[in-house]
Amino acid sequence: MNRKEAFLNYQAQITKTPFLLDVKKAKGSYIYTHDNKKYLDLVAGVSSCTLGHSNPSVINAAKKQLDEHTHVMVYGEFIQTTPLKLAIAYGKYLPKELNCTYIVNSGTEAIEGAIKLAKRKNRRKKIISCINSYHGSTQGSLSAMGTDLMKKKYEPLIPFHENIRYNNFKDLSILNEDVAAIIIEPVQGGTNFITANKEWLQTIRDRCNKYSIELIFDEIQTGFGRTGKMFGFEIYNIKPDILCVAKGMGGGMPIGAFISSKSNMSLLSQNPALGHITTFGGHPVSCAAALATWTELMNSDLIQSVNQKRELFIKNLQHPKIQKIHGIGLMLALELKNDKYCEKIVKKLLTNGVITFYFLFNRNNIRISPPLTINESEVLSACNIIKKVLDEN
Ligand SMILES: Cc1ncc(COP(=O)(O)O)c(C=O)c1O
C-alpha cells in the first residue's frame, strides 16, 4: 500500500476529493512535498499559520518549553509560567472587560466555553447566531451553525438556537430578555469573507446592553492581525463581552481561548465549581508557540503591513474573470462566475504550485488567507500564476 492508499484507508476522510498534498516540510510561505514539489501557500492552514510555516521564534519557543515540561496537570490547578505569561500578555493588551483568559485546545472548544459562560451569566437558554456562520463542529457550536444542511443529520442538537440574517437590522428584534447570547463573526469565514456593518454591530451591542445579553465575538479567524488590527473588534471599536480566539493564535500549534471579564469567569469556579474542565487546555507547548506569535506581532510591523499586502493583491489581481474581491485585510475572496469554474481554478492553481481553497457555504469564491509574513515578491508571483491560470481556463 503506498502512502496515498494508506492515507485514504487508515485516516478517516471528510471529503471524497481531498487535495492529497504529500507534505514533507513547510517553511515560510511554502509547503514542500515528498514528490519534490514546492507550493506557495495562500491558505496558511485556513488562517492559522500567522507567521508562516516553521517560524524560528515559534519553533524555538516550543522546543525550549519541551525541554522544561509538557503536560503536568489539568487546566487551572498548577501555576505554569508559559500559560500564565500568555494570559498576562492578553490581559494587558485587551480592555478591562476582557481581562481574564481561559485557554483551551481549539476554536470549537472556545465557542463551547463561551456559550456555557453566557448561560451561567444570565441563566437564559436562547442562543442567537447568523445564517452562514461557522463556529465549529462539536454539538454546541454545531447547534449554532448557520446552515441546516450540515446540521440535519446530527439532530437532535441543542434546542433554543436560532439563526438571523447577517447585517440585517430587522432580525435584531429577536434580541430581548429571553436571549442568553448572540455569537457574531466580525468577518464571516465560512462564506466569502462578508464583513459586518458597523451600525449593525453597534445596534447589536446596544440591544445586548439593554437586555443584558452576552455578546460573543467569534474571532477565531479574524484574531491576531489578519484583518489589519490585532483583533477584528478594534476595527469597529465595539467590545464583545466574550471573545473567542484560536487558529492564528498558536502560529501553527493547536490552541484556543475564550476571554471575558474576571467577574464573568469567576462564575465557572463556584456553585458548582469546575464549570468548564479541560485536561490539555493551556498546554504549555502550545502556549509557548502562542506567546512567541504574540510577541512577534506586538514587536514587528507585520500587522501594519497587512493592508499594504492586501492592496498589492488587489492591484495585481485585476482580471476580467475575477468579478469582485471581497473581504478585509489578508482575508480575500475572489469571486468567479460559478461554482464549477471556481473548483476548476482551485485545482489548476494547485497543479501550478499555488494553494488556494474554497469556502464552506460559498463555492464560487476562491479563498486567499496567506501567512501575514508573505512578502512582496511572493504576492506578485501568486498573482501572476492566478492570472495565467485564469487566462488559460
Ligand atoms: C470562525 C470560526 N469559528 C470557529 C471555528 C472552529 O475552530 P476549530 O476548527 O479550531 O474548532 C472556525 C474554524 O474554521 C472558524 O473559522
Short mmCIF file of C-alpha atoms and ligand atoms in Angstrom, two decimals:
data_model
loop_
_atom_site.label_atom_id
_atom_site.label_comp_id
_atom_site.label_asym_id
_atom_site.label_seq_id
_atom_site.Cartn_x
_atom_site.Cartn_y
_atom_site.Cartn_z
CA MET A 1 0.00 0.00 0.00
CA ASN A 2 1.54 3.36 -0.95
CA ARG A 3 1.28 6.49 1.18
CA LYS A 4 -1.79 7.79 -0.66
CA GLU A 5 -3.66 4.50 -0.32
CA ALA A 6 -2.70 4.23 3.35
CA PHE A 7 -3.93 7.79 3.98
CA LEU A 8 -7.23 7.07 2.27
CA ASN A 9 -7.64 3.76 4.11
CA TYR A 10 -6.42 4.35 7.61
CA GLN A 11 -7.16 8.03 8.17
CA ALA A 12 -10.84 8.95 8.37
CA GLN A 13 -11.83 11.06 5.37
CA ILE A 14 -14.06 14.12 5.40
CA THR A 15 -14.49 14.55 1.65
CA LYS A 16 -14.36 12.31 -1.41
CA THR A 17 -11.91 14.69 -3.05
CA PRO A 18 -9.09 15.63 -0.66
CA PHE A 19 -6.20 17.71 -2.02
CA LEU A 20 -3.74 14.86 -1.21
CA LEU A 21 -0.64 17.03 -0.99
CA ASP A 22 2.00 14.70 0.46
CA VAL A 23 3.75 17.08 2.86
CA LYS A 24 7.45 16.67 3.60
CA LYS A 25 8.22 20.01 5.21
CA ALA A 26 6.99 23.59 5.31
CA LYS A 27 8.95 26.80 5.65
CA GLY A 28 7.86 30.43 5.39
CA SER A 29 5.16 30.72 2.70
CA TYR A 30 5.95 27.36 1.12
CA ILE A 31 4.98 23.72 1.58
CA TYR A 32 7.31 21.07 0.14
CA THR A 33 6.07 17.61 -0.82
CA HIS A 34 7.58 14.13 -1.00
CA ASP A 35 7.44 14.25 -4.79
CA ASN A 36 9.83 17.22 -4.66
CA LYS A 37 7.33 19.94 -5.49
CA LYS A 38 7.09 23.35 -3.88
CA TYR A 39 3.75 25.05 -3.25
CA LEU A 40 3.12 28.70 -2.43
CA ASP A 41 0.62 28.54 0.41
CA LEU A 42 -2.14 31.15 0.14
CA VAL A 43 -4.31 29.43 2.76
CA ALA A 44 -1.99 29.13 5.80
CA GLY A 45 -3.87 26.22 7.33
CA VAL A 46 -7.10 28.22 6.93
CA SER A 47 -5.91 31.45 8.59
CA SER A 48 -3.81 29.61 11.18
CA CYS A 49 -0.13 29.94 10.31
CA THR A 50 0.11 33.63 11.15
CA LEU A 51 3.91 33.89 10.97
CA GLY A 52 4.38 31.43 8.11
CA HIS A 53 5.45 27.84 8.40
CA SER A 54 8.14 26.80 10.87
CA ASN A 55 8.75 30.34 12.03
CA PRO A 56 12.01 30.21 14.03
CA SER A 57 10.67 32.09 17.05
CA VAL A 58 7.65 29.79 17.29
CA ILE A 59 9.75 26.65 16.84
CA ASN A 60 12.42 27.75 19.33
CA ALA A 61 9.84 28.71 21.95
CA ALA A 62 8.09 25.35 21.58
CA LYS A 63 11.42 23.47 21.77
CA LYS A 64 12.50 25.40 24.86
CA GLN A 65 9.19 24.58 26.54
CA LEU A 66 9.56 20.90 25.59
CA ASP A 67 12.87 20.87 27.44
CA GLU A 68 11.26 22.35 30.54
CA HIS A 69 8.00 20.46 30.82
CA THR A 70 4.97 19.36 28.82
CA HIS A 71 1.62 18.50 30.41
CA VAL A 72 1.72 18.45 34.19
CA MET A 73 -1.89 18.82 35.36
CA VAL A 74 -5.43 19.52 34.15
CA TYR A 75 -6.33 23.14 33.45
CA GLY A 76 -6.49 25.56 36.35
CA GLU A 77 -4.75 23.75 39.21
CA PHE A 78 -1.00 24.42 38.89
CA ILE A 79 0.81 27.68 38.15
CA GLN A 80 2.74 27.20 34.90
CA THR A 81 4.98 30.00 33.66
CA THR A 82 4.15 29.97 29.94
CA PRO A 83 0.32 29.87 30.06
CA LEU A 84 0.48 32.49 32.82
CA LYS A 85 2.69 34.79 30.71
CA LEU A 86 0.30 34.35 27.79
CA ALA A 87 -2.79 35.23 29.84
CA ILE A 88 -1.00 38.27 31.30
CA ALA A 89 0.02 39.44 27.82
CA TYR A 90 -3.57 39.25 26.56
CA GLY A 91 -4.94 40.80 29.76
CA LYS A 92 -2.60 43.77 29.47
CA TYR A 93 -3.50 44.41 25.85
CA LEU A 94 -7.25 43.85 25.94
CA PRO A 95 -9.82 46.19 27.55
CA LYS A 96 -10.70 45.54 31.18
CA GLU A 97 -13.94 43.79 30.17
CA LEU A 98 -11.72 41.13 28.59
CA ASN A 99 -9.02 40.76 31.20
CA CYS A 100 -9.35 37.06 32.04
CA THR A 101 -8.44 34.22 29.69
CA TYR A 102 -9.46 30.58 29.70
CA ILE A 103 -7.11 28.69 27.37
CA VAL A 104 -8.49 25.65 25.53
CA ASN A 105 -7.30 23.47 22.64
CA SER A 106 -9.30 24.64 19.64
CA GLY A 107 -11.80 27.10 18.23
CA THR A 108 -14.84 24.96 18.76
CA GLU A 109 -13.94 24.49 22.43
CA ALA A 110 -13.61 28.25 22.82
CA ILE A 111 -17.17 28.61 21.48
CA GLU A 112 -18.46 25.83 23.76
CA GLY A 113 -16.89 27.56 26.74
CA ALA A 114 -18.32 30.94 25.72
CA ILE A 115 -21.85 29.55 25.35
CA LYS A 116 -21.63 27.88 28.75
CA LEU A 117 -20.32 31.07 30.34
CA ALA A 118 -23.16 33.12 28.84
CA LYS A 119 -25.73 30.66 30.21
CA ARG A 120 -24.14 30.90 33.65
CA LYS A 121 -24.18 34.68 33.46
CA ASN A 122 -27.84 35.34 32.74
CA ARG A 123 -29.37 31.87 33.26
CA ARG A 124 -31.21 32.00 29.95
CA LYS A 125 -31.42 29.39 27.19
CA LYS A 126 -31.64 31.06 23.83
CA ILE A 127 -28.52 31.45 21.67
CA ILE A 128 -28.62 33.55 18.50
CA SER A 129 -26.17 33.21 15.63
CA CYS A 130 -26.16 34.10 11.95
CA ILE A 131 -27.11 32.36 8.75
CA ASN A 132 -23.89 31.13 7.10
CA SER A 133 -21.93 31.34 10.32
CA TYR A 134 -19.38 28.67 11.18
CA HIS A 135 -18.43 28.32 14.83
CA GLY A 136 -17.08 24.77 14.96
CA SER A 137 -18.10 21.17 14.65
CA THR A 138 -18.90 19.93 18.17
CA GLN A 139 -22.50 19.67 19.37
CA GLY A 140 -22.80 23.17 20.86
CA SER A 141 -21.01 25.11 18.15
CA LEU A 142 -22.71 22.94 15.52
CA SER A 143 -26.09 23.88 17.02
CA ALA A 144 -25.15 27.50 16.33
CA MET A 145 -24.03 26.85 12.75
CA GLY A 146 -25.83 28.91 10.16
CA THR A 147 -26.95 26.23 7.74
CA ASP A 148 -29.38 23.33 8.14
CA LEU A 149 -27.61 21.21 5.55
CA MET A 150 -24.73 20.37 7.85
CA LYS A 151 -26.88 20.05 10.98
CA LYS A 152 -29.86 17.92 10.00
CA LYS A 153 -28.15 14.52 10.14
CA TYR A 154 -26.91 15.18 13.68
CA GLU A 155 -30.24 16.02 15.26
CA PRO A 156 -31.28 16.26 17.99
CA LEU A 157 -28.88 19.13 18.55
CA ILE A 158 -29.11 21.64 21.37
CA PRO A 159 -32.51 23.38 21.40
CA PHE A 160 -33.10 27.14 21.69
CA HIS A 161 -30.63 28.03 18.93
CA GLU A 162 -31.86 30.44 16.25
CA ASN A 163 -30.18 31.96 13.20
CA ILE A 164 -30.70 35.52 11.99
CA ARG A 165 -29.56 37.19 8.78
CA TYR A 166 -26.07 38.71 8.84
CA ASN A 167 -26.10 42.50 8.53
CA ASN A 168 -29.91 42.53 8.68
CA PHE A 169 -31.32 45.17 11.06
CA LYS A 170 -34.89 43.84 11.10
CA ASP A 171 -33.84 40.47 12.51
CA LEU A 172 -32.30 42.14 15.55
CA SER A 173 -35.75 42.46 17.11
CA ILE A 174 -35.14 38.87 18.28
CA LEU A 175 -32.71 40.24 20.85
CA ASN A 176 -34.78 40.58 24.04
CA GLU A 177 -34.79 39.41 27.67
CA ASP A 178 -35.13 35.73 26.61
CA VAL A 179 -31.75 35.63 24.92
CA ALA A 180 -28.60 34.38 26.67
CA ALA A 181 -26.10 35.28 23.96
CA ILE A 182 -25.55 36.26 20.38
CA ILE A 183 -22.47 34.95 18.56
CA ILE A 184 -21.08 37.10 15.76
CA GLU A 185 -18.10 36.74 13.45
CA PRO A 186 -16.84 40.26 12.58
CA VAL A 187 -16.00 38.75 9.19
CA GLN A 188 -17.83 35.58 8.13
CA GLY A 189 -15.15 32.98 7.49
CA GLY A 190 -17.42 30.27 6.08
CA THR A 191 -18.75 32.48 3.31
CA ASN A 192 -16.79 34.79 1.07
CA PHE A 193 -15.42 36.94 3.90
CA ILE A 194 -18.54 39.08 4.28
CA THR A 195 -17.74 41.91 6.67
CA ALA A 196 -20.07 43.15 9.41
CA ASN A 197 -21.70 46.53 9.01
CA LYS A 198 -20.58 48.85 11.82
CA GLU A 199 -24.07 50.27 12.58
CA TRP A 200 -25.47 46.74 12.65
CA LEU A 201 -22.83 45.67 15.18
CA GLN A 202 -23.48 48.81 17.21
CA THR A 203 -27.22 48.05 17.25
CA ILE A 204 -26.42 44.55 18.48
CA ARG A 205 -24.14 45.99 21.18
CA ASP A 206 -26.89 48.43 22.26
CA ARG A 207 -29.56 45.75 22.43
CA CYS A 208 -27.21 43.43 24.33
CA ASN A 209 -26.64 46.21 26.86
CA LYS A 210 -30.36 46.93 27.11
CA TYR A 211 -31.42 43.30 27.66
CA SER A 212 -28.28 42.00 29.45
CA ILE A 213 -27.41 39.64 26.61
CA GLU A 214 -23.83 38.39 26.31
CA LEU A 215 -22.24 39.50 23.06
CA ILE A 216 -19.82 36.80 21.90
CA PHE A 217 -17.40 37.65 19.09
CA ASP A 218 -16.06 34.65 17.24
CA GLU A 219 -12.62 35.97 16.26
CA ILE A 220 -11.25 32.53 15.57
CA GLN A 221 -10.32 33.62 12.05
CA THR A 222 -10.16 37.38 12.45
CA GLY A 223 -7.89 37.45 15.51
CA PHE A 224 -4.13 38.03 15.62
CA GLY A 225 -3.62 40.57 12.89
CA ARG A 226 -5.43 39.03 9.97
CA THR A 227 -7.78 42.00 9.48
CA GLY A 228 -5.02 44.61 9.81
CA LYS A 229 -5.77 45.06 13.53
CA MET A 230 -4.80 42.68 16.32
CA PHE A 231 -8.50 41.80 16.76
CA GLY A 232 -11.42 42.44 14.45
CA PHE A 233 -13.42 44.24 17.16
CA GLU A 234 -10.81 47.02 17.13
CA ILE A 235 -11.86 47.95 13.59
CA TYR A 236 -15.36 48.67 14.85
CA ASN A 237 -14.45 49.96 18.27
CA ILE A 238 -17.20 47.72 19.66
CA LYS A 239 -16.28 45.44 22.55
CA PRO A 240 -17.74 41.97 22.99
CA ASP A 241 -18.49 40.50 26.43
CA ILE A 242 -16.78 37.27 25.46
CA LEU A 243 -14.04 36.99 22.86
CA CYS A 244 -13.29 33.62 21.24
CA VAL A 245 -9.93 33.06 19.57
CA ALA A 246 -7.94 30.12 18.16
CA LYS A 247 -6.33 29.35 14.77
CA GLY A 248 -3.78 32.17 14.22
CA MET A 249 -3.26 32.41 17.99
CA GLY A 250 -0.86 29.45 18.04
CA GLY A 251 1.19 30.22 14.95
CA GLY A 252 0.60 26.65 13.76
CA MET A 253 0.08 24.91 17.11
CA PRO A 254 -3.34 23.80 18.44
CA ILE A 255 -4.79 26.27 20.92
CA GLY A 256 -7.84 28.44 21.53
CA ALA A 257 -9.26 30.64 24.26
CA PHE A 258 -12.41 32.31 25.46
CA ILE A 259 -11.78 35.60 27.11
CA SER A 260 -14.07 37.68 29.31
CA SER A 261 -14.03 39.76 32.50
CA LYS A 262 -12.68 38.36 35.75
CA SER A 263 -16.14 38.64 37.33
CA ASN A 264 -17.77 36.70 34.47
CA MET A 265 -15.11 33.99 34.57
CA SER A 266 -15.47 33.57 38.33
CA LEU A 267 -18.92 32.09 37.65
CA LEU A 268 -17.21 28.93 36.37
CA SER A 269 -15.39 28.33 39.65
CA GLN A 270 -18.37 28.16 42.02
CA ASN A 271 -21.87 26.90 42.50
CA PRO A 272 -20.99 24.33 41.19
CA ALA A 273 -17.23 24.61 40.80
CA LEU A 274 -15.49 23.09 37.77
CA GLY A 275 -17.86 24.86 35.40
CA HIS A 276 -15.62 24.06 32.46
CA ILE A 277 -12.97 21.36 32.57
CA THR A 278 -10.21 20.52 30.14
CA THR A 279 -7.20 18.25 30.55
CA PHE A 280 -4.92 19.73 27.92
CA GLY A 281 -6.31 23.27 27.74
CA GLY A 282 -3.45 25.73 28.26
CA HIS A 283 -0.90 23.15 27.15
CA PRO A 284 2.49 24.73 27.80
CA VAL A 285 3.99 23.89 24.40
CA SER A 286 1.04 25.41 22.51
CA CYS A 287 1.15 28.38 24.89
CA ALA A 288 4.85 28.85 24.15
CA ALA A 289 4.08 28.96 20.42
CA ALA A 290 1.19 31.37 21.07
CA LEU A 291 3.36 33.63 23.22
CA ALA A 292 6.08 33.72 20.54
CA THR A 293 3.42 34.57 17.94
CA TRP A 294 2.00 37.32 20.14
CA THR A 295 5.45 38.78 20.89
CA GLU A 296 6.34 38.87 17.20
CA LEU A 297 3.02 40.51 16.29
CA MET A 298 3.46 43.12 19.04
CA ASN A 299 7.10 43.90 18.24
CA SER A 300 7.06 43.94 14.44
CA ASP A 301 5.25 45.95 11.78
CA LEU A 302 3.55 42.82 10.43
CA ILE A 303 0.04 43.93 11.36
CA GLN A 304 0.60 47.37 9.84
CA SER A 305 1.77 45.67 6.61
CA VAL A 306 -1.43 43.63 6.23
CA ASN A 307 -3.37 46.28 4.33
CA GLN A 308 -0.43 47.12 2.04
CA LYS A 309 -0.25 43.43 1.16
CA ARG A 310 -3.99 43.38 0.57
CA GLU A 311 -3.68 46.37 -1.79
CA LEU A 312 -0.85 44.62 -3.62
CA PHE A 313 -3.06 41.55 -4.13
CA ILE A 314 -5.96 43.69 -5.33
CA LYS A 315 -3.81 45.80 -7.68
CA ASN A 316 -2.30 42.68 -9.25
CA LEU A 317 -5.46 40.62 -9.40
CA GLN A 318 -7.29 42.82 -11.85
CA HIS A 319 -8.63 40.31 -14.33
CA PRO A 320 -11.88 40.11 -16.33
CA LYS A 321 -12.64 36.68 -14.85
CA ILE A 322 -12.42 37.96 -11.27
CA GLN A 323 -15.81 39.58 -10.79
CA LYS A 324 -15.18 41.02 -7.36
CA ILE A 325 -12.72 40.79 -4.48
CA HIS A 326 -14.40 40.56 -1.06
CA GLY A 327 -13.04 40.67 2.45
CA ILE A 328 -10.75 42.69 4.64
CA GLY A 329 -7.01 42.58 5.42
CA LEU A 330 -5.43 39.29 4.42
CA MET A 331 -8.83 37.65 4.05
CA LEU A 332 -9.50 37.87 0.32
CA ALA A 333 -12.30 36.12 -1.57
CA LEU A 334 -12.03 36.16 -5.36
CA GLU A 335 -15.49 35.89 -6.87
CA LEU A 336 -15.62 33.89 -10.12
CA LYS A 337 -18.52 33.21 -12.45
CA ASN A 338 -19.79 29.98 -10.87
CA ASP A 339 -19.05 27.06 -8.54
CA LYS A 340 -17.81 24.66 -11.21
CA TYR A 341 -15.37 27.17 -12.65
CA CYS A 342 -14.14 28.03 -9.16
CA GLU A 343 -13.45 24.37 -8.39
CA LYS A 344 -11.56 24.01 -11.66
CA ILE A 345 -9.39 27.06 -10.96
CA VAL A 346 -8.53 25.95 -7.41
CA LYS A 347 -7.41 22.57 -8.82
CA LYS A 348 -5.46 24.15 -11.69
CA LEU A 349 -3.76 26.53 -9.27
CA LEU A 350 -2.65 23.55 -7.23
CA THR A 351 -1.07 21.92 -10.26
CA ASN A 352 0.63 25.26 -10.90
CA GLY A 353 2.12 25.26 -7.39
CA VAL A 354 -0.30 27.63 -5.64
CA ILE A 355 -2.53 26.52 -2.76
CA THR A 356 -5.91 28.24 -2.52
CA PHE A 357 -9.15 26.91 -1.06
CA TYR A 358 -12.93 27.03 -1.11
CA PHE A 359 -15.45 28.46 1.34
CA LEU A 360 -17.77 26.19 3.27
CA PHE A 361 -21.01 27.92 2.30
CA ASN A 362 -19.96 29.70 -0.87
CA ARG A 363 -18.49 27.81 -3.77
CA ASN A 364 -17.93 30.49 -6.39
CA ASN A 365 -15.22 32.33 -4.46
CA ILE A 366 -11.58 31.39 -4.01
CA ARG A 367 -10.13 31.78 -0.52
CA ILE A 368 -6.85 33.64 -0.07
CA SER A 369 -5.65 33.90 3.54
CA PRO A 370 -1.85 33.63 3.39
CA PRO A 371 0.61 33.85 6.26
CA LEU A 372 0.89 37.50 7.36
CA THR A 373 4.62 37.12 6.65
CA ILE A 374 4.10 36.65 2.90
CA ASN A 375 6.45 39.05 1.11
CA GLU A 376 6.01 41.32 -1.89
CA SER A 377 7.66 39.05 -4.43
CA GLU A 378 5.58 36.07 -3.22
CA VAL A 379 2.38 38.12 -3.57
CA LEU A 380 3.37 39.17 -7.09
CA SER A 381 4.32 35.64 -8.09
CA ALA A 382 1.00 34.31 -6.69
CA CYS A 383 -0.99 36.95 -8.61
CA ASN A 384 0.85 36.20 -11.87
CA ILE A 385 0.12 32.48 -11.56
CA ILE A 386 -3.55 33.16 -10.74
CA LYS A 387 -3.89 35.44 -13.80
CA LYS A 388 -2.09 32.92 -16.03
CA VAL A 389 -4.40 30.10 -14.86
CA LEU A 390 -7.46 32.30 -15.41
CA ASP A 391 -6.20 33.21 -18.91
CA GLU A 392 -5.72 29.56 -19.81
CA ASN A 393 -9.05 28.31 -18.45
C1 LIG B 1 -14.95 31.49 12.55
C2 LIG B 1 -14.62 30.13 13.08
N1 LIG B 1 -15.11 29.75 14.26
C3 LIG B 1 -14.82 28.54 14.79
C4 LIG B 1 -14.02 27.64 14.12
C5 LIG B 1 -13.72 26.30 14.73
O1 LIG B 1 -12.38 26.22 15.07
P1 LIG B 1 -11.68 24.79 15.22
O2 LIG B 1 -11.61 24.17 13.87
O3 LIG B 1 -10.32 25.11 15.80
O4 LIG B 1 -12.51 24.01 16.17
C6 LIG B 1 -13.51 28.00 12.87
C7 LIG B 1 -12.69 27.04 12.10
O5 LIG B 1 -12.59 27.10 10.90
C8 LIG B 1 -13.81 29.28 12.34
O6 LIG B 1 -13.33 29.66 11.15
#
